[in-house]
Each structure stands twice: as C-alpha cells, then as structure tokens.
PDB file of C-alpha atoms in Angstrom:
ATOM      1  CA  UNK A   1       9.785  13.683   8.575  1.00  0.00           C
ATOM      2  CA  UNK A   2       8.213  12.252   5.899  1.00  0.00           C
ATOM      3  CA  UNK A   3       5.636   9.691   5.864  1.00  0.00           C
ATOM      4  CA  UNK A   4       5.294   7.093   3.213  1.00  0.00           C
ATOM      5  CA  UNK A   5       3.261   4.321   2.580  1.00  0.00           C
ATOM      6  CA  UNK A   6       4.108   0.727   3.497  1.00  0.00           C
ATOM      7  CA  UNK A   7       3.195  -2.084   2.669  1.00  0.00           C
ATOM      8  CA  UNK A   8       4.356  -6.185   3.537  1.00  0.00           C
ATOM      9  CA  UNK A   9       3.918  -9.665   2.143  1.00  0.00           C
ATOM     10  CA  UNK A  10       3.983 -12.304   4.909  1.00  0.00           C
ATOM     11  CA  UNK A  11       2.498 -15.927   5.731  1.00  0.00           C
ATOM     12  CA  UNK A  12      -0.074 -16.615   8.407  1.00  0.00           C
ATOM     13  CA  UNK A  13       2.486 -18.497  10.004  1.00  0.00           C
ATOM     14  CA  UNK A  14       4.897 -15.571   9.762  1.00  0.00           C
ATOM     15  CA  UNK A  15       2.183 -13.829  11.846  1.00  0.00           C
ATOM     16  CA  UNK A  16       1.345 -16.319  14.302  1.00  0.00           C
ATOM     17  CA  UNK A  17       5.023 -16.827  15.151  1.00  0.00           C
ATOM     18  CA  UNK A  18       4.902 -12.427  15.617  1.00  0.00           C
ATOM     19  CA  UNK A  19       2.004 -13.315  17.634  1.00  0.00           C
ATOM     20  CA  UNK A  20       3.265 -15.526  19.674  1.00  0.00           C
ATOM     21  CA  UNK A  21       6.807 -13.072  20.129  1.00  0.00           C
ATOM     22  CA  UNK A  22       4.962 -10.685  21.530  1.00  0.00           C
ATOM     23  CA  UNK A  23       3.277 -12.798  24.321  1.00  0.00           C
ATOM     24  CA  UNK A  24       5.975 -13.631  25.195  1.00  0.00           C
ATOM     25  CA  UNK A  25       7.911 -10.350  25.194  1.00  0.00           C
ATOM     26  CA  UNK A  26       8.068  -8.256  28.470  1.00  0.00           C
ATOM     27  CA  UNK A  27       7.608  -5.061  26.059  1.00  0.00           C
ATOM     28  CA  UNK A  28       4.777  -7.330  23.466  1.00  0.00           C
ATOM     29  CA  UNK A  29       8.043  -6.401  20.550  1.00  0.00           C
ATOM     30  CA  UNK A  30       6.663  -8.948  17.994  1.00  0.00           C
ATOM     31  CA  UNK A  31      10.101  -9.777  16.562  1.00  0.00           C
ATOM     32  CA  UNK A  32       8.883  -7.752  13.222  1.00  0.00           C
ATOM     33  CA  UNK A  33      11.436  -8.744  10.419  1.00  0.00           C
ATOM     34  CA  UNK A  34      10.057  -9.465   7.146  1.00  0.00           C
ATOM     35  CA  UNK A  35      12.708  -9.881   4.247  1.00  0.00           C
ATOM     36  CA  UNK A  36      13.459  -6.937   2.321  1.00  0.00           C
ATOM     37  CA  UNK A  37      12.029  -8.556  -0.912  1.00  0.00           C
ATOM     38  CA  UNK A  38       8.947  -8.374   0.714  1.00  0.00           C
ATOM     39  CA  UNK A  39       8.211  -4.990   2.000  1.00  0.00           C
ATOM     40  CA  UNK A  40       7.401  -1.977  -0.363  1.00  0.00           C
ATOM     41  CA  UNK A  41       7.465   1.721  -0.208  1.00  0.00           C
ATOM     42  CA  UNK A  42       5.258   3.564  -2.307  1.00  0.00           C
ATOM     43  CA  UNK A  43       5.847   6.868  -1.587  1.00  0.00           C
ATOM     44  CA  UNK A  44       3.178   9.322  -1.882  1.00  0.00           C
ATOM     45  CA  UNK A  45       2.466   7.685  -5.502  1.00  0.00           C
ATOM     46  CA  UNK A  46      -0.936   5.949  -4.585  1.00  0.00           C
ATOM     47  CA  UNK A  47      -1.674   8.714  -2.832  1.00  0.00           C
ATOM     48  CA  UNK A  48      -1.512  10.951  -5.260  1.00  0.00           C
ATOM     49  CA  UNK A  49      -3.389   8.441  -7.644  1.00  0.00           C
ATOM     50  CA  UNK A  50      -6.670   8.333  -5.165  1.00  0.00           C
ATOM     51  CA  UNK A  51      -6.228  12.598  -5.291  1.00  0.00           C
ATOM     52  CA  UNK A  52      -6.656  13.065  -8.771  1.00  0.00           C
ATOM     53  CA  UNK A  53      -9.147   9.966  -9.110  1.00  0.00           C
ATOM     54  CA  UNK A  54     -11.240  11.735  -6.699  1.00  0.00           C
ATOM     55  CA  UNK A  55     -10.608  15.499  -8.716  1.00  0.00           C
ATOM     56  CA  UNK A  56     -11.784  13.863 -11.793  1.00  0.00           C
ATOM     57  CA  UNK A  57     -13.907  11.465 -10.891  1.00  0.00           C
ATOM     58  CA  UNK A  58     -11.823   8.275 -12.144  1.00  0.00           C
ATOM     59  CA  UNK A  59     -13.922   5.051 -12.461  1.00  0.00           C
ATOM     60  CA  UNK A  60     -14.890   4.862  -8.445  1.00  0.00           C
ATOM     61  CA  UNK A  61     -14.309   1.131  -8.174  1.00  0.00           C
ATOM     62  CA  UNK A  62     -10.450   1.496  -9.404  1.00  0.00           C
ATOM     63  CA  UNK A  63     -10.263   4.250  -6.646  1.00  0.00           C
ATOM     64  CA  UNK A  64     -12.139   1.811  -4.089  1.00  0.00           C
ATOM     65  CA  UNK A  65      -9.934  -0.934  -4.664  1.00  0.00           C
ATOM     66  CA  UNK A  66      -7.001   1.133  -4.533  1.00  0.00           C
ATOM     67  CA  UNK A  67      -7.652   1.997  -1.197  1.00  0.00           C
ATOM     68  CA  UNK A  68      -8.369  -0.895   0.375  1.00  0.00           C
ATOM     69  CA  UNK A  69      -5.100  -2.236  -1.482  1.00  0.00           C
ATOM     70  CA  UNK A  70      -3.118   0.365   0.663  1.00  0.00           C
ATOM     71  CA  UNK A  71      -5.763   0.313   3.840  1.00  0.00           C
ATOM     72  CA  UNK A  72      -6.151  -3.052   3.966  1.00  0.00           C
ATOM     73  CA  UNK A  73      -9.375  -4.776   5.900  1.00  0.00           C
ATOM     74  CA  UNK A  74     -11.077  -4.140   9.139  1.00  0.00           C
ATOM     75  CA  UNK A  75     -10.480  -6.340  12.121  1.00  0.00           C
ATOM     76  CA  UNK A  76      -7.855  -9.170  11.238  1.00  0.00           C
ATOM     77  CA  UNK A  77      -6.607  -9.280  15.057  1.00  0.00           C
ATOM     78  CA  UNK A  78      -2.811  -7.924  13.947  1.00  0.00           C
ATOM     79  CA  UNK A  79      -3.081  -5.502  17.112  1.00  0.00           C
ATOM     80  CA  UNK A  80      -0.125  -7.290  18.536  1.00  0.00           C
ATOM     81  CA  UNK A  81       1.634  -5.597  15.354  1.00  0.00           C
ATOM     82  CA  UNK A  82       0.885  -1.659  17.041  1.00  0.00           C
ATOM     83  CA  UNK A  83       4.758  -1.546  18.430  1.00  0.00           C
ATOM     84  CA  UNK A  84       7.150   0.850  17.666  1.00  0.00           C
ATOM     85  CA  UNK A  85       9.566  -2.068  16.021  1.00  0.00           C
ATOM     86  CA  UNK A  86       6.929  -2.031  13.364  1.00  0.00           C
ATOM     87  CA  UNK A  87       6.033   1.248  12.812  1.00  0.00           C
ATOM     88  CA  UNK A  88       6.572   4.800  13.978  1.00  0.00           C
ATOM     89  CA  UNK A  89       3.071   5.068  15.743  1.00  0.00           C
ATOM     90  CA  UNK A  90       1.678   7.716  13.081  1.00  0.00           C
ATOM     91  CA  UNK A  91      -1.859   6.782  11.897  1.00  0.00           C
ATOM     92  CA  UNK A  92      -3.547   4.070  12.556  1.00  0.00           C
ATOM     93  CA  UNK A  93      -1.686   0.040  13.153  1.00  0.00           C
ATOM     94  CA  UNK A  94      -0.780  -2.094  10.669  1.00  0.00           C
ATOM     95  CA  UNK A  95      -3.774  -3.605   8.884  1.00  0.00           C
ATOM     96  CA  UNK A  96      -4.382  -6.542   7.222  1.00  0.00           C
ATOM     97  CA  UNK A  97      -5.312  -8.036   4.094  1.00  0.00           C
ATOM     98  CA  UNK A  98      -5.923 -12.419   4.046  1.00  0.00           C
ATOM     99  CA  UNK A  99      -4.776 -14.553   1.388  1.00  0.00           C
ATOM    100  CA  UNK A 100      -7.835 -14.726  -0.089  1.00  0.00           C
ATOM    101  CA  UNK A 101      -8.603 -10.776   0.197  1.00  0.00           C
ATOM    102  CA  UNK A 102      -5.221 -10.877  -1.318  1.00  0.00           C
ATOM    103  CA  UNK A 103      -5.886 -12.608  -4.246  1.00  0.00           C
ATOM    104  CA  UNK A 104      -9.325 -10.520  -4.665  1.00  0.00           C
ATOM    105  CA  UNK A 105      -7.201  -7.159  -5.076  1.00  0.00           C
ATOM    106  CA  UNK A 106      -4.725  -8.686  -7.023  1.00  0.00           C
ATOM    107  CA  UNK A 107      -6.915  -9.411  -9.610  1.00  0.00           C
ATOM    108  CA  UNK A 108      -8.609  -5.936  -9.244  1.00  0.00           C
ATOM    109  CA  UNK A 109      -5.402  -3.933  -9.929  1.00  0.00           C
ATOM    110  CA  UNK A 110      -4.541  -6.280 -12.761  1.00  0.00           C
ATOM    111  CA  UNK A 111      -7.899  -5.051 -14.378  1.00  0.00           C
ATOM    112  CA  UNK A 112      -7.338  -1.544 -13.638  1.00  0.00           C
ATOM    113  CA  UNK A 113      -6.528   0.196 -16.953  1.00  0.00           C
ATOM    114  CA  UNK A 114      -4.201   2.862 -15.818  1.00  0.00           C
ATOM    115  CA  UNK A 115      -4.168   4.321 -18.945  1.00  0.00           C
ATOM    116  CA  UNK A 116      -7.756   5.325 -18.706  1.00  0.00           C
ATOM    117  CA  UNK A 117      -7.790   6.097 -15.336  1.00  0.00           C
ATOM    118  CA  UNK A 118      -5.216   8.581 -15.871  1.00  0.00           C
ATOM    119  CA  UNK A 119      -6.838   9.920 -19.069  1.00  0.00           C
ATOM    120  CA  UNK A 120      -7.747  13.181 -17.577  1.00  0.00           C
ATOM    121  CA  UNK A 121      -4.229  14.178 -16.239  1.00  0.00           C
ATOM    122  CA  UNK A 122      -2.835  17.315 -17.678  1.00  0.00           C
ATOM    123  CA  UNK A 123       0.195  17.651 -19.740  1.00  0.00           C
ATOM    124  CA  UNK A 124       1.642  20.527 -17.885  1.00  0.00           C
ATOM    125  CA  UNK A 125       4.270  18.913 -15.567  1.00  0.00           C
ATOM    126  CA  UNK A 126       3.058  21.521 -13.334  1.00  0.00           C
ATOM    127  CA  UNK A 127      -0.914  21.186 -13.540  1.00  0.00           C
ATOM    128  CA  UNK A 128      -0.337  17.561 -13.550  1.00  0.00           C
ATOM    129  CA  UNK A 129       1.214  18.044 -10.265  1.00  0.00           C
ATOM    130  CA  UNK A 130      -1.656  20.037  -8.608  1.00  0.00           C
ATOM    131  CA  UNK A 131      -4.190  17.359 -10.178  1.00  0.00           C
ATOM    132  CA  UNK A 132      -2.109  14.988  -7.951  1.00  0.00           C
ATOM    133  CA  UNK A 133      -1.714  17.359  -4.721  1.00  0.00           C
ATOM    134  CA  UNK A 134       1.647  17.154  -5.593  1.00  0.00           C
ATOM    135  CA  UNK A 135       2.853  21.261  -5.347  1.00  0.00           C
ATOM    136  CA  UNK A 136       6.078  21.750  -5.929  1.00  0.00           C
ATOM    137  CA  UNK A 137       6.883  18.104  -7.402  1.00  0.00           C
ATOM    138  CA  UNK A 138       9.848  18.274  -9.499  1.00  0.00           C
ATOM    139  CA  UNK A 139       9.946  15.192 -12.425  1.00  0.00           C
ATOM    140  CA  UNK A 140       7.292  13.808 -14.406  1.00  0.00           C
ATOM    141  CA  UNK A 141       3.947  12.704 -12.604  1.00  0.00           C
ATOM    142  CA  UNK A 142       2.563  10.095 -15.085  1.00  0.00           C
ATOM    143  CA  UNK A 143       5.614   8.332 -15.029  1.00  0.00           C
ATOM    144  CA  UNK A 144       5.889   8.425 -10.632  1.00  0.00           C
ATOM    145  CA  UNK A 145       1.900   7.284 -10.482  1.00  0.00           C
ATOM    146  CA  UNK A 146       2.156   4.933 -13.244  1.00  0.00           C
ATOM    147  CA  UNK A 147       5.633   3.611 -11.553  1.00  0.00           C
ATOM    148  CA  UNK A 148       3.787   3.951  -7.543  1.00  0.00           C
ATOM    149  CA  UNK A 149       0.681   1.377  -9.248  1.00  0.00           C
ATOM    150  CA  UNK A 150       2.991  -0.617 -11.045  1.00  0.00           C
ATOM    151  CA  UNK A 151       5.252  -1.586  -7.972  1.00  0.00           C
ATOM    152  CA  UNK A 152       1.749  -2.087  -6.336  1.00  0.00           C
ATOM    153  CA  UNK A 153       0.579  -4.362  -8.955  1.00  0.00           C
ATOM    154  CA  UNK A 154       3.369  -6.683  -9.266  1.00  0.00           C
ATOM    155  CA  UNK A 155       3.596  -6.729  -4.879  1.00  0.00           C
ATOM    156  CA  UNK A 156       0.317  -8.092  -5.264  1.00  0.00           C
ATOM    157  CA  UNK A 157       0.522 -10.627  -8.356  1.00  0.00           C
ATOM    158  CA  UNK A 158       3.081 -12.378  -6.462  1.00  0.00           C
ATOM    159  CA  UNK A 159       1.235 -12.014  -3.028  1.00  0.00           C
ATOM    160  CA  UNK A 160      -1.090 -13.622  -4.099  1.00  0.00           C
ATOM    161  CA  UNK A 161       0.917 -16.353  -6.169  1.00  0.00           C
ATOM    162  CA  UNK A 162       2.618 -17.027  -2.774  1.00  0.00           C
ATOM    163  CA  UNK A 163      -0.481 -17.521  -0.779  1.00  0.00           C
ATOM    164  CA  UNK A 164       0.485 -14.620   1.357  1.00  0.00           C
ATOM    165  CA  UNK A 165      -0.435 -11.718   3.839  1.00  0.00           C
ATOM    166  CA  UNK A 166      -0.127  -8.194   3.167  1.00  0.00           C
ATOM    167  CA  UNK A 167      -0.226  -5.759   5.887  1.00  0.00           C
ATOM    168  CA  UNK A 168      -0.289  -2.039   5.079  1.00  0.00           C
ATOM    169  CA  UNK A 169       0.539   1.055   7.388  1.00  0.00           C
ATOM    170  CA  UNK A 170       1.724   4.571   6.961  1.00  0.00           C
ATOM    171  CA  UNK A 171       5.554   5.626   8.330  1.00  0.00           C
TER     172      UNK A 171
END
C-alpha cells in the first residue's frame, strides 16, 4: 500500500456539523464527505521537495512553510476527525490549519520561488531522483515537484480566497 499525502479545504461550519455527527454517532463516524473539488493528493511530490531542500540546504523558511502546509498546526480540537471514514489510521490524525493560518501559508507558497529553490537539482533524471529520495522513479522529477507545489499552491490561493479550513493527513 502506498501512502500519499492528503490534504482538504472545508468551512468551520463544515467541521462543526462533523463534530456534531460524531456525538451523535454510536461509532463517533463524523459523516466525513468533503466534495471532490476540495480534497488533494499530492503524492510523494512535497515530500520529495522537503528531501532535497534538506540535502541541499534550500532556503529553510520555504522548507518550514512547506511543512507546516502539509502538517498543518498543533491542537485545533479535530480529534473527532481520528476515524477510519477519514483516514486509514497510518500516522498521526488529521490536522488542522484555520482560516487565518490558511491565508498565512498561502501567501508563503505564493512567495516561494521554486525556481531557486530547486536550483541545485541535478540534470541526470537519475541523480535528480536520489536528490529527491526518489530511487527508482521513472519520468522527469522537476516537472513531478514543480507539478506536487503547484497543485499545493493553487489548493491554497483559493483556500484562502474561500475563507476555508484545510486539514492535512497521510493515507
């Protein structure tokens, strides 16, 4: 099995209402449905990213906000969200990032310079591969991390727009 990692745009409300599903439920299921539109899978991309970042010593605060873009916060009482309907138990729960912690990352990854961050990366498909952790990747990497980020950056932008959650998890 492989794991990925997720992430979800909802409203506070959305959560409350989850909340408030899972008091009520005799097994706490939350009722955990977001649309499609509003989930994202991004693979091992980011993951990859935060490897080589930390191989080459990428500017640390990209690499800082990246992770708490895909870690989210501490604490933001969404333990009623640690249910099998929402993820597969690997890891830790679901974890949240507020609206306004939201907006905060949003306009960190819209300042990121991918370009530079991935100055470094070698143009070997195969070395650029290993930079990323990624043995035995087939395809090119620049174009899957700069894809991974991308996807992350526009999940955000309108996130944020929206006024919205996002939780983040690994499955």
């Amino acid at each position: 099995m492989a794991l990925t990692q997720q992430t979800a745009r909802v409203s506070p409300g959305y959560l409350d209402r989850c909340r408030a599903t899972a008091l009520d439920s005799p097994d706490a299921a939350p009722g955990w449905d977001p649309p499609e539109t509003d989930l994202l899978d991004t693979d091992w991309g980011l993951w990859g990213l935060l490897w080589y970042g930390r191989r080459v010593g990428a500017a640390l605060e990209a690499r800082a906000l990246i992770v708490r873009a895909i870690h989210g916060d501490p604490g933001g009482q969404v333990g009623f969200l640690d249910h099998d309907e929402v993820y597969d138990g690997y890891g830790d729960p679901p974890r949240l990032l507020a609206p306004e912690a939201v907006r905060d990352v949003s306009r960190g990854l819209d300042a990121i310079d991918l370009d530079e961050y991935l100055a470094a990366l070698p143009a070997s498909p195969g070395e650029a591969a290993d930079a990323c952790g990624f043995r035995g990747f087939n395809g090119d990497v620049r174009e899957y991390l700069v894809r991974h980020f991308e996807a992350l950056r526009v999940f955000y932008r309108e996130a944020a727009e929206r006024g919205l959650c996002v939780l983040t998890w690994i499955d």
